[in-house]
Coordinates of C-alpha atoms in Angstrom, one line a residue:
M286 CA 196.1 152.0 -38.9
Q287 CA 198.8 154.6 -40.5
C288 CA 201.1 156.5 -37.7
A289 CA 202.7 159.5 -38.1
T290 CA 204.4 162.9 -37.1
V291 CA 203.3 166.5 -37.6
D292 CA 205.7 169.2 -35.9
V293 CA 204.2 172.0 -34.5
P294 CA 205.5 175.4 -33.3
R295 CA 206.2 174.9 -29.1
D296 CA 205.4 178.8 -29.0
Y297 CA 202.8 179.9 -31.7
A298 CA 204.1 183.3 -30.7
A299 CA 208.0 182.7 -31.2
P300 CA 208.7 179.5 -33.6
G301 CA 212.2 180.2 -33.5
K302 CA 212.5 178.3 -30.0
G303 CA 211.5 175.2 -31.6
T304 CA 208.9 172.4 -32.2
V305 CA 206.8 170.0 -30.6
K306 CA 206.5 166.9 -32.8
V307 CA 202.4 165.6 -32.2
A308 CA 201.5 161.6 -33.0
L309 CA 198.9 161.2 -35.7
A310 CA 196.8 157.7 -36.7
R311 CA 194.6 157.8 -39.5
I312 CA 192.4 154.7 -40.5
P313 CA 192.0 155.6 -44.2
A314 CA 187.8 155.5 -45.4
T315 CA 187.3 152.1 -46.7
D316 CA 184.1 154.1 -49.0
R317 CA 187.0 155.9 -51.1
K318 CA 184.8 156.3 -54.3
N319 CA 182.4 158.3 -51.8
R320 CA 185.0 160.1 -49.2
I321 CA 184.1 163.5 -47.1
G322 CA 187.1 163.9 -46.2
S323 CA 188.7 163.8 -42.5
L324 CA 187.2 163.5 -39.3
L325 CA 189.5 164.9 -36.1
L326 CA 188.5 162.9 -33.0
N327 CA 189.7 163.9 -29.3
F328 CA 187.7 161.3 -26.7
G329 CA 188.3 163.3 -23.3
G330 CA 190.8 164.5 -20.4
P331 CA 192.2 166.1 -20.5
G332 CA 195.2 163.9 -21.1
A333 CA 193.7 161.0 -23.2
P334 CA 196.2 159.5 -25.8
G335 CA 193.9 160.2 -28.8
A336 CA 196.2 157.0 -31.3
A337 CA 196.0 154.5 -28.9
S338 CA 191.9 155.3 -28.0
L339 CA 190.9 155.2 -31.9
A340 CA 192.9 151.7 -32.0
D341 CA 190.7 151.1 -29.4
S342 CA 187.0 151.9 -30.6
A343 CA 188.5 152.0 -34.6
K344 CA 184.9 149.5 -35.4
F345 CA 182.5 151.2 -32.9
F346 CA 183.2 154.6 -35.8
A347 CA 183.1 152.2 -38.6
D348 CA 179.9 153.5 -40.3
L349 CA 181.8 156.5 -40.2
G350 CA 184.6 156.0 -41.3
E351 CA 183.4 154.4 -44.0
R352 CA 183.4 157.5 -46.1
Y353 CA 185.5 160.0 -43.2
D354 CA 189.5 158.9 -42.7
L355 CA 189.4 159.1 -38.7
I356 CA 192.1 160.4 -37.5
G357 CA 193.1 160.7 -33.3
F358 CA 195.9 162.5 -32.3
D359 CA 197.9 162.5 -28.8
P360 CA 197.8 166.2 -27.6
R361 CA 201.1 168.5 -27.0
G362 CA 202.0 167.0 -24.2
V363 CA 200.2 163.7 -23.6
G364 CA 200.6 159.7 -25.0
H365 CA 203.8 160.4 -27.3
S366 CA 203.1 164.0 -28.1
E367 CA 206.4 164.8 -26.0
P368 CA 204.7 163.6 -22.4
V369 CA 204.7 165.9 -19.6
S370 CA 205.3 164.4 -16.2
C371 CA 205.4 165.0 -12.3
G372 CA 208.3 162.8 -11.5
G373 CA 205.9 160.4 -9.4
P374 CA 202.7 161.3 -7.1
Q375 CA 201.3 164.7 -8.1
Q376 CA 198.4 164.3 -4.4
A377 CA 200.3 165.7 -1.3
D378 CA 199.1 164.1 1.6
E379 CA 197.1 165.9 3.5
E380 CA 196.7 164.2 7.0
A381 CA 200.4 164.3 7.5
I382 CA 201.0 167.9 6.5
P383 CA 200.3 170.0 10.2
D384 CA 198.8 173.1 9.2
A385 CA 197.6 175.6 5.6
A386 CA 200.9 177.1 5.4
A387 CA 202.9 173.8 5.2
L388 CA 200.1 172.3 2.8
L389 CA 200.5 175.0 0.5
A390 CA 203.9 174.8 0.5
A391 CA 203.9 171.3 -0.4
L392 CA 202.0 172.0 -3.0
R393 CA 204.2 175.1 -4.7
A394 CA 207.3 172.0 -4.4
L395 CA 205.0 169.6 -6.4
A396 CA 204.0 172.4 -9.1
R397 CA 208.0 173.4 -9.9
R398 CA 208.9 169.3 -9.4
C399 CA 206.7 169.0 -12.6
E400 CA 208.3 171.8 -14.4
L401 CA 211.6 169.7 -13.8
A402 CA 209.8 166.8 -15.1
S403 CA 207.9 168.0 -17.9
G404 CA 210.6 169.7 -20.0
P405 CA 210.6 172.3 -22.3
V406 CA 207.1 172.0 -23.2
L407 CA 205.2 172.3 -20.0
P408 CA 204.4 176.1 -20.2
Y409 CA 203.4 175.8 -24.0
I410 CA 200.8 173.3 -23.0
G411 CA 196.9 174.2 -23.1
T412 CA 193.1 174.0 -25.5
E413 CA 194.0 177.4 -27.0
N414 CA 197.5 175.7 -28.4
V415 CA 196.5 172.4 -29.3
S416 CA 193.6 174.0 -31.3
R417 CA 196.1 175.4 -33.6
D418 CA 198.1 172.0 -33.7
M419 CA 194.8 170.5 -35.0
D420 CA 194.6 173.6 -37.6
V421 CA 198.2 172.9 -38.6
I422 CA 196.6 169.4 -38.5
R423 CA 193.7 170.1 -41.0
R424 CA 196.1 171.5 -43.4
V425 CA 198.6 169.0 -43.1
L426 CA 196.2 166.1 -44.3
G427 CA 194.9 169.0 -46.8
D428 CA 191.2 169.3 -45.7
E429 CA 189.8 172.8 -46.6
K430 CA 187.2 172.9 -43.2
L431 CA 188.0 170.7 -39.8
N432 CA 185.6 168.3 -39.9
Y433 CA 185.2 166.9 -35.7
L434 CA 184.1 165.0 -33.5
G435 CA 185.1 165.3 -29.3
F436 CA 183.9 163.8 -26.4
S437 CA 183.7 165.5 -22.6
Y438 CA 187.0 167.7 -22.5
G439 CA 187.3 167.3 -27.0
A440 CA 183.7 169.6 -26.9
R441 CA 186.1 172.4 -24.7
L442 CA 189.1 171.9 -27.3
G443 CA 186.3 172.0 -30.8
A444 CA 185.0 174.8 -28.9
V445 CA 187.6 176.5 -28.9
Y446 CA 189.0 175.6 -31.9
A447 CA 185.1 176.9 -34.1
A448 CA 186.6 180.5 -31.7
Q449 CA 189.6 180.9 -33.0
F450 CA 189.0 179.4 -36.7
P451 CA 185.6 179.8 -37.3
G452 CA 186.3 180.5 -41.1
S453 CA 188.1 176.8 -41.0
T454 CA 185.6 174.9 -39.3
G455 CA 183.3 172.4 -40.6
R456 CA 180.7 169.7 -39.4
M457 CA 181.5 169.6 -35.5
V458 CA 179.8 167.6 -33.0
L459 CA 180.4 168.3 -29.9
D460 CA 179.0 165.5 -26.8
G461 CA 179.4 165.8 -22.8
V462 CA 179.8 169.6 -22.9
D463 CA 182.5 171.4 -20.3
T464 CA 182.2 175.0 -19.4
L465 CA 184.1 177.7 -21.3
T466 CA 183.1 180.1 -18.4
A467 CA 182.4 179.1 -14.7
P468 CA 185.2 180.4 -12.2
L469 CA 187.4 177.7 -10.7
A470 CA 185.4 177.2 -7.4
E471 CA 182.3 177.6 -8.8
R472 CA 183.0 174.7 -11.3
A473 CA 183.9 172.3 -8.6
L474 CA 180.1 173.1 -7.0
V475 CA 178.5 172.6 -10.6
S476 CA 180.3 169.6 -10.6
T477 CA 180.2 168.5 -7.2
R478 CA 175.1 169.0 -7.3
A479 CA 176.1 166.3 -11.0
Q480 CA 177.9 163.9 -8.9
Q481 CA 174.9 163.6 -6.3
R482 CA 172.4 164.2 -9.1
A483 CA 173.4 161.1 -10.7
L484 CA 174.1 159.0 -7.7
D485 CA 170.4 160.3 -6.7
N486 CA 169.8 158.4 -9.7
F487 CA 171.6 155.4 -9.5
L488 CA 170.1 155.1 -5.7
S489 CA 166.5 155.1 -7.5
W490 CA 167.4 152.7 -10.0
C491 CA 168.6 150.5 -7.0
A492 CA 165.8 150.4 -5.5
H493 CA 164.0 148.9 -8.0
Q494 CA 166.5 146.1 -8.2
Q495 CA 166.1 143.2 -6.0
D496 CA 167.9 142.7 -3.7
C497 CA 169.0 146.4 -3.0
V498 CA 171.3 146.7 -0.1
Y499 CA 169.5 150.0 0.5
G500 CA 166.1 148.3 0.4
T501 CA 163.4 150.2 -1.7
N502 CA 163.6 154.4 0.2
T503 CA 165.6 155.9 -1.5
R504 CA 165.6 159.0 0.8
T505 CA 167.2 156.9 3.4
A506 CA 169.4 155.0 0.5
K507 CA 171.0 158.7 0.2
E508 CA 171.8 158.7 4.2
K509 CA 173.0 154.7 4.1
V510 CA 175.6 156.2 1.5
A511 CA 177.0 159.2 3.6
A512 CA 176.9 156.9 6.2
L513 CA 178.8 154.4 5.0
V514 CA 181.5 157.2 3.9
T515 CA 181.8 159.2 7.4
R516 CA 182.3 155.5 8.6
L517 CA 185.0 154.0 6.1
D518 CA 186.9 157.7 6.7
E519 CA 186.8 156.8 10.5
E520 CA 187.9 153.0 10.1
P521 CA 189.2 152.3 6.8
L522 CA 187.9 148.5 5.1
V523 CA 191.2 146.7 5.0
G524 CA 192.2 144.9 1.5
E525 CA 193.4 141.3 1.3
D526 CA 196.5 142.8 -0.2
G527 CA 196.3 145.3 2.1
T528 CA 195.2 147.9 0.3
Y529 CA 192.9 150.6 2.4
L530 CA 189.4 151.4 1.1
T531 CA 189.1 154.8 3.3
G532 CA 185.7 156.9 2.6
Q533 CA 187.2 159.5 0.2
V534 CA 188.5 156.4 -2.2
A535 CA 184.5 155.3 -1.9
A536 CA 183.3 158.3 -3.2
V537 CA 185.9 158.2 -6.2
A538 CA 185.0 154.7 -6.9
M539 CA 181.0 155.6 -6.8
G540 CA 181.8 158.2 -9.2
N541 CA 183.9 156.3 -11.5
A542 CA 180.7 154.1 -11.6
L543 CA 178.5 157.0 -12.7
Y544 CA 180.2 157.8 -15.4
S545 CA 178.3 154.7 -17.5
Q546 CA 175.0 153.4 -16.6
Q547 CA 176.5 149.2 -18.0
T548 CA 178.9 150.1 -14.7
W549 CA 175.6 150.2 -12.1
P550 CA 174.9 146.4 -11.7
A551 CA 178.9 146.6 -10.5
L552 CA 178.1 148.9 -7.8
A553 CA 175.0 147.9 -6.3
E554 CA 177.2 144.9 -5.8
A555 CA 180.1 146.5 -4.5
L556 CA 178.8 149.0 -2.1
A557 CA 176.0 145.8 -0.5
S558 CA 180.1 143.6 0.1
A559 CA 181.5 146.8 1.9
E560 CA 177.6 146.8 3.8
R561 CA 176.8 143.1 4.5
D562 CA 180.4 141.6 4.2
R563 CA 182.9 144.3 4.3
D564 CA 185.1 143.4 1.1
P565 CA 186.2 146.7 0.1
A566 CA 187.0 144.8 -3.1
G567 CA 184.5 145.6 -4.9
L568 CA 184.9 149.2 -4.6
L569 CA 188.8 149.3 -4.9
Q570 CA 188.4 148.1 -7.6
L571 CA 186.2 150.4 -9.1
S572 CA 188.0 153.0 -7.2
G573 CA 190.9 152.3 -10.1
P574 CA 194.9 153.7 -9.7
L575 CA 194.2 157.2 -8.0
I576 CA 198.4 157.1 -8.1
P577 CA 200.8 155.8 -10.6
P578 CA 202.9 153.1 -9.5
P579 CA 206.8 154.3 -9.1
D580 CA 208.0 155.0 -12.3
D581 CA 211.7 155.5 -12.4
E582 CA 212.4 152.9 -14.6
D583 CA 209.9 153.8 -16.6
Q584 CA 211.7 158.2 -16.4
D585 CA 214.7 156.4 -17.5
A586 CA 213.5 154.1 -20.0
G587 CA 215.0 156.2 -23.2
P588 CA 212.5 158.3 -26.4
G589 CA 208.7 156.5 -27.3
T590 CA 208.2 155.8 -23.7
V591 CA 205.5 157.3 -21.9
P592 CA 205.6 157.9 -18.4
A593 CA 203.4 156.2 -16.1
D594 CA 201.4 159.7 -14.5
N595 CA 201.6 161.0 -17.8
A596 CA 197.5 161.0 -18.4
L597 CA 197.7 162.8 -14.3
A598 CA 199.9 165.4 -15.0
A599 CA 198.5 166.6 -18.1
L600 CA 195.5 166.6 -16.6
A601 CA 196.3 168.8 -14.2
A602 CA 198.4 171.0 -17.2
V603 CA 195.4 171.5 -19.3
N604 CA 193.5 172.5 -16.7
C605 CA 195.4 175.1 -15.1
A606 CA 196.8 176.2 -18.4
D607 CA 192.6 177.2 -19.6
D608 CA 192.0 179.0 -16.3
P609 CA 193.0 182.2 -15.3
D610 CA 192.0 182.3 -11.8
R611 CA 194.6 180.1 -10.8
S612 CA 198.2 181.8 -10.0
R613 CA 201.8 181.8 -9.0
D614 CA 200.7 184.4 -5.7
K615 CA 202.0 183.2 -2.8
A616 CA 199.0 183.7 -0.7
D617 CA 198.8 184.1 2.0
P618 CA 197.9 180.7 4.0
A619 CA 195.5 182.0 6.5
V620 CA 193.7 183.4 4.0
V621 CA 193.2 180.7 1.3
E622 CA 192.7 178.3 4.9
Q623 CA 189.5 181.1 5.7
E624 CA 188.2 181.0 1.7
L625 CA 188.1 177.1 1.9
L626 CA 186.5 177.4 5.1
D627 CA 184.0 180.0 3.9
M628 CA 182.7 177.8 0.8
E629 CA 182.9 174.0 2.7
G630 CA 178.9 174.6 4.4
E631 CA 178.0 175.1 0.7
F632 CA 180.4 172.1 -1.2
L633 CA 178.5 169.8 1.3
K634 CA 175.3 171.0 1.1
A635 CA 175.5 169.9 -2.4
S636 CA 177.0 166.5 -1.4
E637 CA 178.0 164.8 1.9
I638 CA 180.0 162.3 -0.2
F639 CA 181.4 164.3 -3.0
G640 CA 181.7 167.5 -1.8
P641 CA 184.9 167.3 0.1
R642 CA 187.1 166.2 -2.8
Q643 CA 185.6 168.5 -4.6
L644 CA 186.3 171.6 -2.2
M645 CA 190.2 170.9 -2.5
T646 CA 190.6 170.5 -6.7
V647 CA 190.2 174.2 -6.1
L648 CA 193.8 174.0 -4.5
A649 CA 194.4 172.0 -8.3
C650 CA 196.8 174.1 -9.5
Y651 CA 198.0 176.4 -6.7
G652 CA 201.9 177.5 -7.9
R653 CA 201.4 177.2 -11.4
P654 CA 201.3 180.2 -13.0
A655 CA 197.6 181.9 -14.4
G656 CA 196.0 180.4 -17.4
T657 CA 194.3 181.8 -20.7
D658 CA 191.4 184.6 -20.4
F659 CA 190.7 183.3 -23.9
I660 CA 188.8 180.8 -23.6
R661 CA 186.2 183.2 -21.0
K662 CA 186.0 185.1 -23.2
I663 CA 184.0 183.5 -26.5
N664 CA 181.3 184.8 -27.4
H665 CA 179.2 184.2 -30.7
P666 CA 182.6 183.1 -33.5
G667 CA 181.2 183.4 -36.1
A668 CA 181.3 179.9 -36.8
P669 CA 178.8 177.5 -38.9
R670 CA 176.6 175.7 -36.9
M671 CA 177.1 172.7 -34.9
L672 CA 175.5 169.5 -32.6
L673 CA 176.1 169.7 -28.9
I674 CA 175.4 166.9 -27.0
G675 CA 174.2 167.3 -23.0
T676 CA 173.2 164.1 -21.1
R677 CA 170.6 165.1 -18.1
G678 CA 172.4 162.7 -15.5
D679 CA 175.8 163.0 -16.7
P680 CA 178.4 163.3 -13.5
A681 CA 181.2 165.2 -14.9
T682 CA 179.7 167.7 -18.2
P683 CA 176.1 168.7 -16.6
Y684 CA 173.5 169.2 -19.0
E685 CA 173.6 173.0 -18.2
W686 CA 176.7 173.4 -19.4
T687 CA 175.6 172.6 -22.6
E688 CA 172.9 175.7 -22.9
E689 CA 175.9 177.8 -21.7
T690 CA 177.8 176.4 -24.3
A691 CA 175.6 176.8 -26.9
E692 CA 174.6 180.7 -26.0
R693 CA 178.6 181.4 -25.8
L694 CA 179.3 180.0 -29.0
G695 CA 175.6 181.7 -30.7
S696 CA 175.5 179.1 -33.7
A697 CA 174.2 175.2 -31.5
V698 CA 171.6 172.7 -32.7
I699 CA 170.8 171.1 -29.1
V700 CA 170.5 167.6 -28.2
D701 CA 169.0 167.3 -25.4
H702 CA 169.5 163.2 -24.0
K703 CA 167.3 162.0 -20.9
G704 CA 169.5 159.4 -20.5
E705 CA 172.5 159.2 -17.5
G706 CA 176.3 158.6 -18.0
H707 CA 179.1 160.5 -18.9
T708 CA 178.3 161.0 -22.9
A709 CA 175.5 160.0 -25.2
Y710 CA 177.3 158.5 -28.4
A711 CA 178.2 155.4 -27.6
A712 CA 174.9 155.0 -25.0
S713 CA 172.0 156.2 -27.1
S714 CA 171.0 155.2 -31.1
C715 CA 168.5 157.8 -31.2
V716 CA 172.0 160.4 -30.6
K717 CA 174.1 158.4 -32.3
E718 CA 171.3 158.6 -35.2
Y719 CA 171.6 162.4 -34.9
V720 CA 175.5 162.6 -34.9
D721 CA 176.2 160.6 -38.2
H722 CA 173.3 162.5 -39.9
F723 CA 175.3 165.6 -39.8
L724 CA 178.5 164.1 -40.0
L725 CA 177.5 162.2 -43.1
D726 CA 174.8 164.2 -45.4
G727 CA 175.4 167.9 -43.2
R728 CA 171.8 167.9 -41.6
L729 CA 170.7 169.6 -38.3
P730 CA 167.4 170.6 -37.3
S731 CA 166.1 174.2 -36.4
G732 CA 166.3 173.9 -31.9
T733 CA 166.6 171.4 -29.4
R734 CA 166.0 168.2 -30.0
S735 CA 165.7 165.5 -27.5
C736 CA 167.0 161.6 -27.2
P737 CA 164.9 159.3 -25.1
A738 CA 166.8 157.1 -22.5
E739 CA 167.8 153.5 -23.1
E740 CA 167.3 150.5 -21.0

């Protein structure tokens, strides 16, 4: 793998403000004689470093890597491309805050701390500018068209590129398609329903396994899982290292495990341990590191160091920059509190397990400036036909977003994957065949095609 950096304008509207160094990685095509060009990949997030992800998954893309130079990149603000940071934890301790006014003040203070810790790149983070960076990368690589494979957030990024640079869009595949239009509250509600649908599918699978802790009745299984989350919020389990398993941490663990059907057996075992043995270890392991470890030393470690909280900081920064509804306006706390109370019933109806946490994401960007409205206005951009992959059981990017985005792009073919998990290229040989044929041979079917679930 070859590594490099490319300088791009920090502010495309005012190039004199300076540049951002974007980190690139390239694995040259193995069949140089039949090389097509470069294939740019984005592995999702936002906040996932593309260079490291390419190194980790190079063998998986070997078929495409015969005729394409595989290109990974760290988007601006991510990884080794001038990483942003919030200088510590990014979640306000809601239980320790007495009222709505104090919570909103804490969120404003957090947003200000992110500004100070991130430096001059933070105001110029966002998909619109990353898309422009991709076109600079295309030209630096010497490609007439951008050939692209994007997963999850990478699908949003690909769609924005096609809208900004339709004449430079080559063969483009978007897997796990993000929404381009939904306001924040609607997006959170649709995500809640998608997570609950994926959990229901998991419980149906569990009911057919030997020794499922919830038995064979899927209706009562849903009730028992919800009861577990409620019980853990009232009386958390304590791990051997003193870590608490609350209901909300258990919900995070379940949400993480639903991203891939390969993780379902581990989730079944973790739930059984919590229910039968009051052992939180399995769910705590699936929940992952919710808050980065203290990183004071990392912050001062010098050039080339990626702050420990970079992935979370970039996730928030990009999502905020992409949404025009989120603003810096200091809304009256009583009004904000009432808006949340008005939405609470609908979120709980969608999912008692995932609804409360998703509802609080409505405040994720409080205190930050409003984002761009460009993405929401994308409509039939004139790009060539592209391939969109949607998975019916996807907990993160529900299938309806695939159909919605296809309509907005106006030139897309859909592969309807009937399986489970988030994104399908790695999970379905049928999907992989469609993708590889299109990227390697330019073959693209018409209409919507279907791929079955695979065991």
